[in-house]
Amino acid sequence: MDAKLDLAIREVVIANRILANENIVDASGHVSARHPLHPDRFLISWSRSPEHVTREDIMECALDGTPLHGDARPPYKERFIHGAIYETRPEVNAVVHAHPEEVLPFSVTDEPLRALISSASMLGRRVPVWDIADAFGNDTSLLVENIEQGRDLARSLGHGNLILMAAHGLAAACPTMIEVVRISVYAARNARVQMAAMQFGKKIRFLSEGEVNVRGAGGYFAADSHGIYRAWEHWALRAGCADLLPKRDDATMRTL
Amino acid sequence: MDAKLDLAIREVVIANRILANENIVDASGHVSARHPLHPDRFLISWSRSPEHVTREDIMECALDGTPLHGDARPPYKERFIHGAIYETRPEVNAVVHAHPEEVLPFSVTDEPLRALISSASMLGRRVPVWDIADAFGNDTSLLVENIEQGRDLARSLGHGNLILMAAHGLAAACPTMIEVVRISVYAARNARVQMAAMQFGKKIRFLSEGEVNVRGAGGYFAADSHGIYRAWEHWALRAGCADLLPKRDDATMRTL
Amino acid sequence: MDAKLDLAIREVVIANRILANENIVDASGHVSARHPLHPDRFLISWSRSPEHVTREDIMECALDGTPLHGDARPPYKERFIHGAIYETRPEVNAVVHAHPEEVLPFSVTDEPLRALISSASMLGRRVPVWDIADAFGNDTSLLVENIEQGRDLARSLGHGNLILMAAHGLAAACPTMIEVVRISVYAARNARVQMAAMQFGKKIRFLSEGEVNVRGAGGYFAADSHGIYRAWEHWALRAGCADLLPKRDDATMRTL
Amino acid sequence: MDAKLDLAIREVVIANRILANENIVDASGHVSARHPLHPDRFLISWSRSPEHVTREDIMECALDGTPLHGDARPPYKERFIHGAIYETRPEVNAVVHAHPEEVLPFSVTDEPLRALISSASMLGRRVPVWDIADAFGNDTSLLVENIEQGRDLARSLGHGNLILMAAHGLAAACPTMIEVVRISVYAARNARVQMAAMQFGKKIRFLSEGEVNVRGAGGYFAADSHGIYRAWEHWALRAGCADLLPKRDDATMRTL
């Protein structure tokens, strides 16, 4: 198998396991990667719960959500979230759809989720909320069931990397798998801290525009830096799937 | 053993283990299935804590709560909850009685538990509360100790699939075991999200009548669909009892 | 070894392990039993963290807190809590001192902890709070360091089975070990539910005097009933120490 | 290896594992000890997640943060926190930097974290907050990236043993490793209890000056007393690294 494809599949599996182990996904939720050789396809498990996904479960889909190569295993109902985002955002290579409890209160009120802890700076100054009812009415299943609904969500996401879906969950989209897992994990943590801080009824120090920008400018915070890789490796070790990590020789690691 | 009976017993055991592992039951709480061959009986463990229930622990009871076949093992005190619901609701084949902490605040105030996350749409627009004190006074044990109390609870449940029991817990009743486990798990989650959202002191977007209805109309959300089965299998794997799941051949699975 | 003494020692060990596993004690906290043959002595571990207590760790103390038989292992600093209660309350055979986080907010404000869930009926209508500062001033270590302080606490406990200790923890005292573990576990749960319910800012349905009394009158709720034993066995299984439970033959069990 | 150095390295490893297991650190956070033979150096892991730190990961740094002995492994970005505190506080021999969620709300509002449970008396009457923005503006990464920023933090810490870092975490500094782990663990617990108690909207009993002082005066609460060592051993057992504890003979233990 092509080495880039092999790595992309491993990363999809590792991300599934990490997000399950860190309580970001449960029976539901999914992770995908853009196909590294065919940018008009994405890699995603067939409809399995993320905790149990293995390499063999990964299928290929076209951006309109059609499973390729005659794969007859049932796909995730909401695979259109992934396809529509990849279609719109050429720089995005990894997408997560999840339903962490902690962010849901911010999806059903007009109280915005905002970065207030340093590790969640990727959330930025205000996470937008997409309500399927706005464009599709009050009689939907709340699920993103077709590519039109996926495209409407992608439009609301715009150039951002995170959007809440009202009464439902979140969609995250980043250039790399490490980043998309990172923002998913820290979105839940930021939500917990924000809810606790709000109960004091006092002025809250949210991250400044400058703090968000400095941390978003790469360098130490880039997805390929050692500091960021450290968290990825840590989560994989905890999830029991570190054997899927590519070997890194010490020399490489040390220069990151 | 009859194949349908064998499957029903397996499902009772799996449900016990899942509900224990997902923190819906603890030392107390119980699950039953209507006997698939004798609709005037139900299958339920003798008085064991759900986490430890095995196939051998399942006993048969008449709808009035009498253990059958001379089974002398101590039954659950509150087995009348099950019998009274089966008696009133011919379409119900599975009942749970549990005490998840998260729903209890909604049982001791007039603040209603209402579906506000998509996965909990089965809760509907407002979960009713039954207070044993209303019909039986302020000097009860709070337990459903006889068939009359069970029938009073069943009357309050009406055609619903979930009712809170004041200062005590919940009773859930569904056509299938998968559904009754599902509503029990997601009732607790919905309660957590609702309590968190209420603290913002802002208008909350609860599920619309249409959203509840679309998701309740079967299809993708039917108990025998692949998407719903996925959660059941996931919970069984986590609870360490997936060996009790019936074998599904790939062909069947894929066409669901 | 005398069979009653053997059983009492086993119960002290099991209770330590259960309370650690159920998050009621951590590095600190202790459990004792009155010596079944010498009512002027009690059985308690030397100063070990409860999670690691074994049979060999149990020592004997006089009611004034003096270790007996020349046992030179360091005793718990606060053993006086136990001795003072046994001294005052001849019907008490088991005592717990613990610091579960959930009850502490009720110990540092005048908001009373009150039974509002059926499983916590032993808490009664209002759990008293003892503040060491009331009798011993604002310059103590907050610990019960001598028998006089223990006696002052015992006086405040009176005929009750639970008292909070301001800014510190709780002391529970019951006729049997099963009961004292039970009230410790459910005190924390009741506190969680009460704190959540209070956030609705609405009238709360606490247990009535009659409900508390019915459940306190023995019968199904007696410490030697099957229903109550079921929880004890469940907790011991979860804590990995069920091998310490005495053998119960089926006949006995079934008639309980 | 020198026995004192060997012990110091073991303690750094044990502390990393304990803090990970007790949820005080996660992918990030670090622990150091002053070098017992060279007070102008400190011992700290290279940039690994604390849960996975072993003896081999410990490196030596100069107080200005420079790794010694040509160690080319990537160091923690924020090692300057440690160096600057050791530089200023000769009596400090152990430092923790961590981000426990529970203390963060107190770092982004002017609501002070204050000791209100006996086990957290080390927090004192009011934990100060350092905001990097005060001296370095609104365009930093929030991280302590150089020795000047470390020194500014150390100045705010003053003679204290704990300081919150706005929107970021905490720094703790104590004469011994046992103490610095202890204050880190109990800071999070105190924060949970304080947040819960505040929701009652009533007057809260915080620890008095006298209570803080009595517990801070050594004796039973000294780092080398048996009662305090008991917690250290307990946490190490739970974290699965008790094999790293030095052997204590019974005689020594009993006289502590």
PDB file of C-alpha atoms in Angstrom, chain B residues 51-185:
ATOM      1  CA  GLU B  51     -23.985  -5.962  37.033  1.00  0.00           C
ATOM      2  CA  HIS B  52     -23.781  -9.618  38.061  1.00  0.00           C
ATOM      3  CA  VAL B  53     -26.850 -11.068  36.322  1.00  0.00           C
ATOM      4  CA  THR B  54     -26.279 -14.180  34.206  1.00  0.00           C
ATOM      5  CA  ARG B  55     -28.624 -16.381  32.169  1.00  0.00           C
ATOM      6  CA  GLU B  56     -29.125 -18.685  35.143  1.00  0.00           C
ATOM      7  CA  ASP B  57     -30.519 -15.832  37.219  1.00  0.00           C
ATOM      8  CA  ILE B  58     -33.531 -15.216  35.002  1.00  0.00           C
ATOM      9  CA  MET B  59     -36.882 -16.307  36.447  1.00  0.00           C
ATOM     10  CA  GLU B  60     -40.419 -16.218  35.066  1.00  0.00           C
ATOM     11  CA  CYS B  61     -43.191 -14.232  36.733  1.00  0.00           C
ATOM     12  CA  ALA B  62     -46.911 -13.947  36.129  1.00  0.00           C
ATOM     13  CA  LEU B  63     -48.157 -10.432  35.400  1.00  0.00           C
ATOM     14  CA  ASP B  64     -49.343 -10.085  38.994  1.00  0.00           C
ATOM     15  CA  GLY B  65     -45.737 -10.564  40.105  1.00  0.00           C
ATOM     16  CA  THR B  66     -45.905 -14.195  41.273  1.00  0.00           C
ATOM     17  CA  PRO B  67     -42.742 -16.183  40.489  1.00  0.00           C
ATOM     18  CA  LEU B  68     -43.609 -19.289  38.434  1.00  0.00           C
ATOM     19  CA  HIS B  69     -42.381 -22.904  38.329  1.00  0.00           C
ATOM     20  CA  GLY B  70     -41.930 -22.889  42.091  1.00  0.00           C
ATOM     21  CA  ASP B  71     -38.876 -20.671  41.838  1.00  0.00           C
ATOM     22  CA  ALA B  72     -38.017 -19.941  45.466  1.00  0.00           C
ATOM     23  CA  ARG B  73     -35.269 -17.413  44.906  1.00  0.00           C
ATOM     24  CA  PRO B  74     -36.152 -13.982  46.332  1.00  0.00           C
ATOM     25  CA  PRO B  75     -37.664 -11.791  43.605  1.00  0.00           C
ATOM     26  CA  TYR B  76     -37.216  -8.019  43.300  1.00  0.00           C
ATOM     27  CA  LYS B  77     -39.564  -6.247  45.699  1.00  0.00           C
ATOM     28  CA  GLU B  78     -40.760  -3.915  42.939  1.00  0.00           C
ATOM     29  CA  ARG B  79     -41.465  -6.504  40.203  1.00  0.00           C
ATOM     30  CA  PHE B  80     -45.029  -5.146  40.146  1.00  0.00           C
ATOM     31  CA  ILE B  81     -43.802  -2.220  38.050  1.00  0.00           C
ATOM     32  CA  HIS B  82     -43.105  -4.657  35.242  1.00  0.00           C
ATOM     33  CA  GLY B  83     -46.231  -6.772  35.525  1.00  0.00           C
ATOM     34  CA  ALA B  84     -48.602  -3.832  35.691  1.00  0.00           C
ATOM     35  CA  ILE B  85     -47.119  -2.252  32.561  1.00  0.00           C
ATOM     36  CA  TYR B  86     -47.225  -5.501  30.538  1.00  0.00           C
ATOM     37  CA  GLU B  87     -50.827  -5.955  31.653  1.00  0.00           C
ATOM     38  CA  THR B  88     -51.874  -2.544  30.354  1.00  0.00           C
ATOM     39  CA  ARG B  89     -49.696  -2.238  27.273  1.00  0.00           C
ATOM     40  CA  PRO B  90     -49.808  -5.214  24.906  1.00  0.00           C
ATOM     41  CA  GLU B  91     -47.270  -3.663  22.530  1.00  0.00           C
ATOM     42  CA  VAL B  92     -44.646  -3.314  25.261  1.00  0.00           C
ATOM     43  CA  ASN B  93     -42.090  -6.125  25.406  1.00  0.00           C
ATOM     44  CA  ALA B  94     -39.358  -4.648  27.618  1.00  0.00           C
ATOM     45  CA  VAL B  95     -39.361  -2.635  30.850  1.00  0.00           C
ATOM     46  CA  VAL B  96     -36.610  -0.960  32.875  1.00  0.00           C
ATOM     47  CA  HIS B  97     -36.809   0.381  36.414  1.00  0.00           C
ATOM     48  CA  ALA B  98     -33.754   2.415  37.406  1.00  0.00           C
ATOM     49  CA  HIS B  99     -32.568   5.318  39.560  1.00  0.00           C
ATOM     50  CA  PRO B 100     -30.057   7.316  37.539  1.00  0.00           C
ATOM     51  CA  GLU B 101     -29.034  10.299  39.650  1.00  0.00           C
ATOM     52  CA  GLU B 102     -29.293  12.778  36.834  1.00  0.00           C
ATOM     53  CA  VAL B 103     -33.055  12.442  36.350  1.00  0.00           C
ATOM     54  CA  LEU B 104     -33.879  12.632  40.047  1.00  0.00           C
ATOM     55  CA  PRO B 105     -33.814  16.446  40.336  1.00  0.00           C
ATOM     56  CA  PHE B 106     -36.621  16.530  37.750  1.00  0.00           C
ATOM     57  CA  SER B 107     -38.621  14.126  39.919  1.00  0.00           C
ATOM     58  CA  VAL B 108     -38.617  16.286  43.061  1.00  0.00           C
ATOM     59  CA  THR B 109     -39.451  19.674  41.563  1.00  0.00           C
ATOM     60  CA  ASP B 110     -42.001  20.749  38.963  1.00  0.00           C
ATOM     61  CA  GLU B 111     -39.240  21.417  36.443  1.00  0.00           C
ATOM     62  CA  PRO B 112     -40.002  19.016  33.580  1.00  0.00           C
ATOM     63  CA  LEU B 113     -37.443  16.822  31.853  1.00  0.00           C
ATOM     64  CA  ARG B 114     -37.758  17.577  28.129  1.00  0.00           C
ATOM     65  CA  ALA B 115     -35.882  16.322  25.068  1.00  0.00           C
ATOM     66  CA  LEU B 116     -33.273  18.859  23.984  1.00  0.00           C
ATOM     67  CA  ILE B 117     -30.638  16.624  22.379  1.00  0.00           C
ATOM     68  CA  SER B 118     -31.328  14.656  19.259  1.00  0.00           C
ATOM     69  CA  SER B 119     -30.290  11.289  20.677  1.00  0.00           C
ATOM     70  CA  ALA B 120     -32.919  11.655  23.404  1.00  0.00           C
ATOM     71  CA  SER B 121     -35.845  12.405  21.102  1.00  0.00           C
ATOM     72  CA  MET B 122     -37.683   9.395  22.541  1.00  0.00           C
ATOM     73  CA  LEU B 123     -38.233  11.424  25.705  1.00  0.00           C
ATOM     74  CA  GLY B 124     -40.646  13.605  23.822  1.00  0.00           C
ATOM     75  CA  ARG B 125     -41.770  17.060  24.766  1.00  0.00           C
ATOM     76  CA  ARG B 126     -42.257  16.476  28.478  1.00  0.00           C
ATOM     77  CA  VAL B 127     -41.616  13.438  30.687  1.00  0.00           C
ATOM     78  CA  PRO B 128     -44.414  12.938  33.252  1.00  0.00           C
ATOM     79  CA  VAL B 129     -43.760  12.415  36.970  1.00  0.00           C
ATOM     80  CA  TRP B 130     -45.659   9.950  39.154  1.00  0.00           C
ATOM     81  CA  ASP B 131     -45.647  10.565  42.901  1.00  0.00           C
ATOM     82  CA  ILE B 132     -46.692   7.536  44.927  1.00  0.00           C
ATOM     83  CA  ALA B 133     -47.855   9.957  47.633  1.00  0.00           C
ATOM     84  CA  ASP B 134     -50.658  11.269  45.410  1.00  0.00           C
ATOM     85  CA  ALA B 135     -52.652   8.063  45.626  1.00  0.00           C
ATOM     86  CA  PHE B 136     -51.062   6.254  48.540  1.00  0.00           C
ATOM     87  CA  GLY B 137     -50.212   9.005  51.010  1.00  0.00           C
ATOM     88  CA  ASN B 138     -47.126  10.203  52.829  1.00  0.00           C
ATOM     89  CA  ASP B 139     -46.393   7.065  54.782  1.00  0.00           C
ATOM     90  CA  THR B 140     -45.225   4.662  52.066  1.00  0.00           C
ATOM     91  CA  SER B 141     -41.730   3.226  51.574  1.00  0.00           C
ATOM     92  CA  LEU B 142     -41.704   4.973  48.160  1.00  0.00           C
ATOM     93  CA  LEU B 143     -41.329   1.486  46.655  1.00  0.00           C
ATOM     94  CA  VAL B 144     -43.938  -0.073  44.362  1.00  0.00           C
ATOM     95  CA  GLU B 145     -44.769  -2.913  46.721  1.00  0.00           C
ATOM     96  CA  ASN B 146     -47.926  -4.409  45.221  1.00  0.00           C
ATOM     97  CA  ILE B 147     -49.824  -4.701  41.976  1.00  0.00           C
ATOM     98  CA  GLU B 148     -52.234  -1.881  42.853  1.00  0.00           C
ATOM     99  CA  GLN B 149     -49.371   0.562  43.149  1.00  0.00           C
ATOM    100  CA  GLY B 150     -47.928  -0.821  39.908  1.00  0.00           C
ATOM    101  CA  ARG B 151     -51.240  -0.264  38.135  1.00  0.00           C
ATOM    102  CA  ASP B 152     -51.452   3.295  39.377  1.00  0.00           C
ATOM    103  CA  LEU B 153     -47.977   3.927  37.963  1.00  0.00           C
ATOM    104  CA  ALA B 154     -48.930   2.261  34.661  1.00  0.00           C
ATOM    105  CA  ARG B 155     -52.007   4.510  34.415  1.00  0.00           C
ATOM    106  CA  SER B 156     -49.835   7.598  34.774  1.00  0.00           C
ATOM    107  CA  LEU B 157     -47.418   6.273  32.148  1.00  0.00           C
ATOM    108  CA  GLY B 158     -50.362   5.942  29.757  1.00  0.00           C
ATOM    109  CA  HIS B 159     -49.165   5.483  26.196  1.00  0.00           C
ATOM    110  CA  GLY B 160     -45.741   6.960  26.962  1.00  0.00           C
ATOM    111  CA  ASN B 161     -42.414   5.196  27.095  1.00  0.00           C
ATOM    112  CA  LEU B 162     -40.890   6.937  30.112  1.00  0.00           C
ATOM    113  CA  ILE B 163     -42.088   8.215  33.460  1.00  0.00           C
ATOM    114  CA  LEU B 164     -40.209   9.599  36.443  1.00  0.00           C
ATOM    115  CA  MET B 165     -41.065   8.346  39.919  1.00  0.00           C
ATOM    116  CA  ALA B 166     -40.817  11.144  42.485  1.00  0.00           C
ATOM    117  CA  ALA B 167     -37.825  10.934  44.847  1.00  0.00           C
ATOM    118  CA  HIS B 168     -37.110   7.504  43.481  1.00  0.00           C
ATOM    119  CA  GLY B 169     -36.268   6.866  39.813  1.00  0.00           C
ATOM    120  CA  LEU B 170     -37.799   6.041  36.458  1.00  0.00           C
ATOM    121  CA  ALA B 171     -39.783   3.396  34.610  1.00  0.00           C
ATOM    122  CA  ALA B 172     -39.327   2.905  30.872  1.00  0.00           C
ATOM    123  CA  ALA B 173     -41.433   0.714  28.598  1.00  0.00           C
ATOM    124  CA  CYS B 174     -40.855  -0.013  24.905  1.00  0.00           C
ATOM    125  CA  PRO B 175     -41.689  -2.542  22.200  1.00  0.00           C
ATOM    126  CA  THR B 176     -38.072  -3.811  22.153  1.00  0.00           C
ATOM    127  CA  MET B 177     -35.198  -4.257  24.565  1.00  0.00           C
ATOM    128  CA  ILE B 178     -32.890  -2.128  22.456  1.00  0.00           C
ATOM    129  CA  GLU B 179     -35.287   0.801  22.688  1.00  0.00           C
ATOM    130  CA  VAL B 180     -35.837   0.559  26.418  1.00  0.00           C
ATOM    131  CA  VAL B 181     -32.090   0.499  27.090  1.00  0.00           C
ATOM    132  CA  ARG B 182     -31.619   3.372  24.682  1.00  0.00           C
ATOM    133  CA  ILE B 183     -34.185   5.614  26.321  1.00  0.00           C
ATOM    134  CA  SER B 184     -32.773   4.833  29.778  1.00  0.00           C
ATOM    135  CA  VAL B 185     -29.244   5.772  28.756  1.00  0.00           C
TER     136      VAL B 185
END
